[in-house]
Amino acid sequence: QVQLVESGGGSVQAGGSLRLSCAASGYTFSRYCMGWFRQAPGKERERIASLYTAGGGTYYADSVKGRFTVSQDNAKSTLYLQMNSLTPEDTAMYYCAARPPTSWCNDASYEYNYWGQGTQVTVSS
């Protein structure tokens, strides 16, 4: 079965960096839609990045564009989220998600089928 396991969260001061990892199993990692999401207390879940792991460009939300970068290691079936210049507004639970590429991967109208358990990121001022 599909399994997604996030790691790498923690507490950091404003201006710092963290790298999140999402280890995937149970499907063909190199040809799937994947995304990074976050949800802060009292706020709606936000899609911050998404991509087709076989290529074609990565979507970034305006709130993270220029600061966050997605990368992948197909040999390890792992997706990464490098987060730089963190601010307190980035404090949230971060999730990775996956779905089959039955439609354009960066189309926000399609729901993701599989989700990780999340990893907490806390940025202090």
Short mmCIF file of N, CA and C in Angstrom, two decimals:
data_model
loop_
_atom_site.label_atom_id
_atom_site.label_comp_id
_atom_site.label_asym_id
_atom_site.label_seq_id
_atom_site.Cartn_x
_atom_site.Cartn_y
_atom_site.Cartn_z
N GLN A 1 0.83 -1.18 0.00
CA GLN A 1 0.00 0.00 0.00
C GLN A 1 0.88 1.25 0.00
N VAL A 2 0.29 2.34 -0.44
CA VAL A 2 1.02 3.60 -0.50
C VAL A 2 1.28 4.11 0.91
N GLN A 3 2.51 4.53 1.12
CA GLN A 3 2.88 5.10 2.41
C GLN A 3 3.78 6.30 2.17
N LEU A 4 3.49 7.37 2.90
CA LEU A 4 4.28 8.59 2.84
C LEU A 4 4.69 8.94 4.26
N VAL A 5 5.97 9.15 4.47
CA VAL A 5 6.47 9.45 5.80
C VAL A 5 7.32 10.70 5.74
N GLU A 6 6.83 11.76 6.39
CA GLU A 6 7.57 13.01 6.43
C GLU A 6 8.53 13.03 7.62
N SER A 7 9.60 13.78 7.45
CA SER A 7 10.55 14.01 8.54
C SER A 7 11.26 15.33 8.29
N GLY A 8 11.98 15.79 9.30
CA GLY A 8 12.79 16.97 9.14
C GLY A 8 12.23 18.24 9.75
N GLY A 9 11.04 18.16 10.29
CA GLY A 9 10.48 19.34 10.93
C GLY A 9 11.21 19.67 12.22
N GLY A 10 10.88 20.82 12.78
CA GLY A 10 11.49 21.22 14.03
C GLY A 10 11.26 22.68 14.30
N SER A 11 12.02 23.19 15.24
CA SER A 11 11.93 24.60 15.61
C SER A 11 13.16 25.34 15.12
N VAL A 12 12.94 26.52 14.58
CA VAL A 12 14.04 27.30 14.03
C VAL A 12 13.70 28.77 14.22
N GLN A 13 14.73 29.59 14.28
CA GLN A 13 14.50 31.03 14.38
C GLN A 13 14.25 31.63 13.01
N ALA A 14 13.58 32.75 13.01
CA ALA A 14 13.30 33.45 11.76
C ALA A 14 14.59 33.69 10.99
N GLY A 15 14.51 33.47 9.70
CA GLY A 15 15.68 33.59 8.85
C GLY A 15 16.42 32.29 8.64
N GLY A 16 16.05 31.29 9.41
CA GLY A 16 16.72 30.00 9.31
C GLY A 16 16.17 29.13 8.20
N SER A 17 16.70 27.92 8.16
CA SER A 17 16.33 26.97 7.11
C SER A 17 16.03 25.60 7.69
N LEU A 18 15.21 24.87 6.98
CA LEU A 18 14.94 23.47 7.29
C LEU A 18 14.76 22.73 5.98
N ARG A 19 15.05 21.44 6.00
CA ARG A 19 14.74 20.61 4.84
C ARG A 19 13.86 19.46 5.29
N LEU A 20 12.70 19.39 4.70
CA LEU A 20 11.76 18.31 4.97
C LEU A 20 11.97 17.19 3.95
N SER A 21 11.74 15.98 4.41
CA SER A 21 11.81 14.81 3.54
C SER A 21 10.48 14.08 3.56
N CYS A 22 10.15 13.46 2.45
CA CYS A 22 8.95 12.64 2.35
C CYS A 22 9.36 11.33 1.68
N ALA A 23 9.47 10.29 2.47
CA ALA A 23 9.84 8.99 1.95
C ALA A 23 8.59 8.25 1.50
N ALA A 24 8.58 7.84 0.24
CA ALA A 24 7.39 7.24 -0.36
C ALA A 24 7.62 5.76 -0.64
N SER A 25 6.55 5.01 -0.59
CA SER A 25 6.62 3.59 -0.94
C SER A 25 5.24 3.13 -1.40
N GLY A 26 5.24 2.02 -2.14
CA GLY A 26 3.98 1.43 -2.56
C GLY A 26 3.47 1.86 -3.90
N TYR A 27 4.23 2.69 -4.62
CA TYR A 27 3.82 3.11 -5.96
C TYR A 27 5.06 3.54 -6.73
N THR A 28 4.86 3.85 -8.01
CA THR A 28 5.98 4.24 -8.87
C THR A 28 6.29 5.72 -8.63
N PHE A 29 7.21 5.96 -7.71
CA PHE A 29 7.53 7.32 -7.28
C PHE A 29 7.89 8.22 -8.46
N SER A 30 8.60 7.71 -9.42
CA SER A 30 9.14 8.55 -10.49
C SER A 30 8.09 8.98 -11.51
N ARG A 31 6.85 8.52 -11.38
CA ARG A 31 5.80 8.92 -12.33
C ARG A 31 4.49 9.14 -11.58
N TYR A 32 4.50 10.12 -10.71
CA TYR A 32 3.33 10.36 -9.87
C TYR A 32 3.20 11.84 -9.62
N CYS A 33 2.01 12.28 -9.30
CA CYS A 33 1.79 13.65 -8.84
C CYS A 33 2.10 13.69 -7.34
N MET A 34 2.88 14.69 -6.95
CA MET A 34 3.16 14.85 -5.52
C MET A 34 3.07 16.32 -5.15
N GLY A 35 2.76 16.54 -3.90
CA GLY A 35 2.63 17.91 -3.44
C GLY A 35 3.04 18.06 -2.00
N TRP A 36 3.38 19.29 -1.65
CA TRP A 36 3.63 19.68 -0.27
C TRP A 36 2.51 20.64 0.13
N PHE A 37 1.97 20.40 1.30
CA PHE A 37 0.89 21.22 1.84
C PHE A 37 1.27 21.63 3.27
N ARG A 38 0.60 22.65 3.74
CA ARG A 38 0.78 23.01 5.15
C ARG A 38 -0.55 23.51 5.71
N GLN A 39 -0.68 23.38 7.01
CA GLN A 39 -1.87 23.88 7.68
C GLN A 39 -1.48 24.43 9.04
N ALA A 40 -1.77 25.70 9.21
CA ALA A 40 -1.53 26.38 10.48
C ALA A 40 -2.81 26.34 11.31
N PRO A 41 -2.69 26.42 12.62
CA PRO A 41 -3.90 26.40 13.47
C PRO A 41 -4.89 27.48 13.07
N GLY A 42 -6.13 27.07 12.88
CA GLY A 42 -7.18 28.02 12.55
C GLY A 42 -7.20 28.46 11.10
N LYS A 43 -6.34 27.88 10.28
CA LYS A 43 -6.28 28.26 8.86
C LYS A 43 -6.57 27.06 7.99
N GLU A 44 -6.95 27.35 6.75
CA GLU A 44 -7.19 26.27 5.79
C GLU A 44 -5.86 25.68 5.33
N ARG A 45 -5.95 24.44 4.90
CA ARG A 45 -4.77 23.79 4.34
C ARG A 45 -4.37 24.52 3.05
N GLU A 46 -3.09 24.70 2.89
CA GLU A 46 -2.55 25.43 1.74
C GLU A 46 -1.61 24.54 0.94
N ARG A 47 -1.84 24.50 -0.35
CA ARG A 47 -0.91 23.81 -1.23
C ARG A 47 0.25 24.75 -1.48
N ILE A 48 1.43 24.35 -1.12
CA ILE A 48 2.58 25.23 -1.31
C ILE A 48 3.45 24.82 -2.48
N ALA A 49 3.38 23.57 -2.90
CA ALA A 49 4.16 23.12 -4.06
C ALA A 49 3.54 21.84 -4.59
N SER A 50 3.68 21.65 -5.89
CA SER A 50 3.23 20.40 -6.49
C SER A 50 4.00 20.18 -7.78
N LEU A 51 4.08 18.92 -8.18
CA LEU A 51 4.83 18.58 -9.37
C LEU A 51 4.49 17.19 -9.84
N TYR A 52 4.89 16.91 -11.08
CA TYR A 52 4.87 15.56 -11.62
C TYR A 52 6.29 15.06 -11.51
N THR A 53 6.51 13.98 -10.82
CA THR A 53 7.88 13.56 -10.54
C THR A 53 8.64 13.12 -11.79
N ALA A 54 7.96 12.93 -12.91
CA ALA A 54 8.64 12.62 -14.16
C ALA A 54 9.07 13.87 -14.90
N GLY A 55 8.75 15.05 -14.38
CA GLY A 55 9.18 16.29 -14.99
C GLY A 55 8.04 17.15 -15.48
N GLY A 56 8.36 18.40 -15.86
CA GLY A 56 7.32 19.28 -16.39
C GLY A 56 7.06 20.53 -15.61
N GLY A 57 7.89 20.79 -14.60
CA GLY A 57 7.73 22.04 -13.88
C GLY A 57 7.07 21.86 -12.53
N THR A 58 7.42 22.74 -11.63
CA THR A 58 6.91 22.71 -10.26
C THR A 58 6.10 23.95 -9.98
N TYR A 59 4.94 23.75 -9.37
CA TYR A 59 4.13 24.87 -8.91
C TYR A 59 4.58 25.26 -7.51
N TYR A 60 4.69 26.57 -7.29
CA TYR A 60 4.94 27.09 -5.95
C TYR A 60 3.89 28.15 -5.63
N ALA A 61 3.38 28.11 -4.44
CA ALA A 61 2.48 29.17 -4.00
C ALA A 61 3.25 30.47 -3.86
N ASP A 62 2.58 31.57 -4.07
CA ASP A 62 3.23 32.88 -3.96
C ASP A 62 3.86 33.08 -2.58
N SER A 63 3.26 32.48 -1.57
CA SER A 63 3.74 32.67 -0.20
C SER A 63 5.12 32.06 0.04
N VAL A 64 5.53 31.14 -0.84
CA VAL A 64 6.82 30.47 -0.62
C VAL A 64 7.76 30.62 -1.81
N LYS A 65 7.27 31.17 -2.90
CA LYS A 65 8.07 31.27 -4.11
C LYS A 65 9.35 32.05 -3.85
N GLY A 66 10.46 31.50 -4.30
CA GLY A 66 11.75 32.14 -4.10
C GLY A 66 12.43 31.76 -2.81
N ARG A 67 11.70 31.13 -1.89
CA ARG A 67 12.27 30.73 -0.61
C ARG A 67 12.31 29.21 -0.45
N PHE A 68 11.31 28.53 -0.99
CA PHE A 68 11.21 27.08 -0.87
C PHE A 68 11.53 26.43 -2.21
N THR A 69 12.16 25.26 -2.14
CA THR A 69 12.50 24.53 -3.35
C THR A 69 12.22 23.04 -3.15
N VAL A 70 11.55 22.46 -4.13
CA VAL A 70 11.27 21.03 -4.10
C VAL A 70 12.33 20.30 -4.92
N SER A 71 12.78 19.18 -4.41
CA SER A 71 13.67 18.32 -5.17
C SER A 71 13.29 16.87 -4.88
N GLN A 72 13.90 15.97 -5.63
CA GLN A 72 13.54 14.57 -5.47
C GLN A 72 14.75 13.69 -5.70
N ASP A 73 14.71 12.51 -5.10
CA ASP A 73 15.72 11.49 -5.32
C ASP A 73 14.97 10.22 -5.69
N ASN A 74 14.92 9.92 -6.97
CA ASN A 74 14.15 8.77 -7.42
C ASN A 74 14.71 7.46 -6.88
N ALA A 75 16.03 7.39 -6.71
CA ALA A 75 16.64 6.16 -6.20
C ALA A 75 16.18 5.87 -4.77
N LYS A 76 15.88 6.93 -4.03
CA LYS A 76 15.42 6.78 -2.66
C LYS A 76 13.92 6.95 -2.52
N SER A 77 13.24 7.21 -3.63
CA SER A 77 11.79 7.46 -3.60
C SER A 77 11.45 8.50 -2.54
N THR A 78 12.19 9.58 -2.58
CA THR A 78 12.04 10.62 -1.56
C THR A 78 11.90 11.99 -2.21
N LEU A 79 10.94 12.73 -1.68
CA LEU A 79 10.71 14.11 -2.10
C LEU A 79 11.20 15.02 -0.98
N TYR A 80 11.81 16.13 -1.35
CA TYR A 80 12.35 17.06 -0.36
C TYR A 80 11.71 18.44 -0.52
N LEU A 81 11.69 19.16 0.57
CA LEU A 81 11.27 20.55 0.55
C LEU A 81 12.31 21.35 1.31
N GLN A 82 13.13 22.09 0.58
CA GLN A 82 14.13 22.95 1.18
C GLN A 82 13.47 24.29 1.48
N MET A 83 13.50 24.69 2.74
CA MET A 83 12.84 25.92 3.15
C MET A 83 13.88 26.89 3.70
N ASN A 84 14.02 28.02 3.04
CA ASN A 84 14.97 29.05 3.44
C ASN A 84 14.24 30.32 3.84
N SER A 85 14.95 31.19 4.52
CA SER A 85 14.40 32.50 4.93
C SER A 85 13.05 32.33 5.62
N LEU A 86 13.01 31.43 6.56
CA LEU A 86 11.74 31.13 7.23
C LEU A 86 11.29 32.30 8.10
N THR A 87 9.99 32.47 8.15
CA THR A 87 9.38 33.51 8.98
C THR A 87 8.35 32.84 9.90
N PRO A 88 7.93 33.54 10.95
CA PRO A 88 6.91 32.96 11.84
C PRO A 88 5.64 32.57 11.09
N GLU A 89 5.35 33.23 9.97
CA GLU A 89 4.17 32.89 9.18
C GLU A 89 4.27 31.52 8.52
N ASP A 90 5.46 30.95 8.50
CA ASP A 90 5.64 29.60 7.95
C ASP A 90 5.35 28.51 8.98
N THR A 91 5.08 28.90 10.21
CA THR A 91 4.77 27.92 11.24
C THR A 91 3.50 27.17 10.90
N ALA A 92 3.59 25.85 10.83
CA ALA A 92 2.46 25.02 10.43
C ALA A 92 2.85 23.56 10.51
N MET A 93 1.85 22.71 10.35
CA MET A 93 2.10 21.28 10.11
C MET A 93 2.26 21.12 8.61
N TYR A 94 3.31 20.45 8.21
CA TYR A 94 3.61 20.26 6.80
C TYR A 94 3.35 18.80 6.41
N TYR A 95 2.69 18.65 5.28
CA TYR A 95 2.32 17.32 4.79
C TYR A 95 2.80 17.14 3.36
N CYS A 96 3.19 15.92 3.02
CA CYS A 96 3.34 15.59 1.61
C CYS A 96 2.15 14.70 1.21
N ALA A 97 1.85 14.74 -0.07
CA ALA A 97 0.71 14.00 -0.59
C ALA A 97 1.03 13.49 -1.98
N ALA A 98 0.29 12.48 -2.39
CA ALA A 98 0.52 11.88 -3.70
C ALA A 98 -0.81 11.46 -4.32
N ARG A 99 -0.82 11.47 -5.64
CA ARG A 99 -1.99 10.93 -6.37
C ARG A 99 -1.51 10.47 -7.73
N PRO A 100 -2.26 9.55 -8.33
CA PRO A 100 -1.90 9.09 -9.68
C PRO A 100 -2.01 10.24 -10.67
N PRO A 101 -1.17 10.25 -11.71
CA PRO A 101 -1.17 11.35 -12.67
C PRO A 101 -2.29 11.23 -13.70
N THR A 102 -3.52 11.12 -13.25
CA THR A 102 -4.66 11.00 -14.16
C THR A 102 -5.06 12.34 -14.75
N SER A 103 -4.49 13.41 -14.23
CA SER A 103 -4.72 14.74 -14.75
C SER A 103 -3.47 15.56 -14.51
N TRP A 104 -3.45 16.78 -15.02
CA TRP A 104 -2.30 17.64 -14.84
C TRP A 104 -2.01 17.77 -13.34
N CYS A 105 -0.77 17.50 -12.99
CA CYS A 105 -0.43 17.42 -11.56
C CYS A 105 -0.57 18.73 -10.83
N ASN A 106 -0.44 19.84 -11.52
CA ASN A 106 -0.52 21.14 -10.85
C ASN A 106 -1.93 21.73 -10.86
N ASP A 107 -2.91 20.92 -11.25
CA ASP A 107 -4.29 21.35 -11.21
C ASP A 107 -4.80 21.24 -9.77
N ALA A 108 -5.11 22.36 -9.17
CA ALA A 108 -5.51 22.39 -7.76
C ALA A 108 -6.88 21.78 -7.52
N SER A 109 -7.65 21.53 -8.56
CA SER A 109 -9.01 21.03 -8.36
C SER A 109 -9.06 19.54 -8.08
N TYR A 110 -7.94 18.86 -8.27
CA TYR A 110 -7.93 17.42 -8.03
C TYR A 110 -7.42 17.13 -6.63
N GLU A 111 -8.13 16.25 -5.96
CA GLU A 111 -7.76 15.87 -4.60
C GLU A 111 -6.62 14.85 -4.63
N TYR A 112 -5.84 14.89 -3.58
CA TYR A 112 -4.78 13.90 -3.43
C TYR A 112 -5.31 12.68 -2.69
N ASN A 113 -4.88 11.51 -3.14
CA ASN A 113 -5.38 10.26 -2.57
C ASN A 113 -4.64 9.85 -1.30
N TYR A 114 -3.36 10.19 -1.25
CA TYR A 114 -2.52 9.67 -0.18
C TYR A 114 -1.81 10.81 0.54
N TRP A 115 -1.75 10.68 1.85
CA TRP A 115 -1.17 11.73 2.69
C TRP A 115 -0.24 11.14 3.73
N GLY A 116 0.81 11.89 4.05
CA GLY A 116 1.65 11.52 5.17
C GLY A 116 1.04 11.98 6.47
N GLN A 117 1.74 11.69 7.55
CA GLN A 117 1.23 12.01 8.88
C GLN A 117 1.54 13.46 9.27
N GLY A 118 2.43 14.08 8.55
CA GLY A 118 2.77 15.47 8.82
C GLY A 118 3.99 15.62 9.71
N THR A 119 4.64 16.77 9.57
CA THR A 119 5.77 17.11 10.43
C THR A 119 5.64 18.59 10.78
N GLN A 120 5.84 18.91 12.04
CA GLN A 120 5.61 20.27 12.53
C GLN A 120 6.83 21.15 12.29
N VAL A 121 6.57 22.34 11.78
CA VAL A 121 7.60 23.36 11.63
C VAL A 121 7.18 24.57 12.46
N THR A 122 8.05 24.99 13.33
CA THR A 122 7.79 26.15 14.18
C THR A 122 8.91 27.16 14.01
N VAL A 123 8.55 28.37 13.63
CA VAL A 123 9.53 29.42 13.41
C VAL A 123 9.28 30.52 14.43
N SER A 124 10.30 30.83 15.20
CA SER A 124 10.17 31.85 16.22
C SER A 124 10.84 33.15 15.77
N SER A 125 10.30 34.26 16.26
CA SER A 125 10.84 35.56 15.85
C SER A 125 11.98 36.00 16.74
#
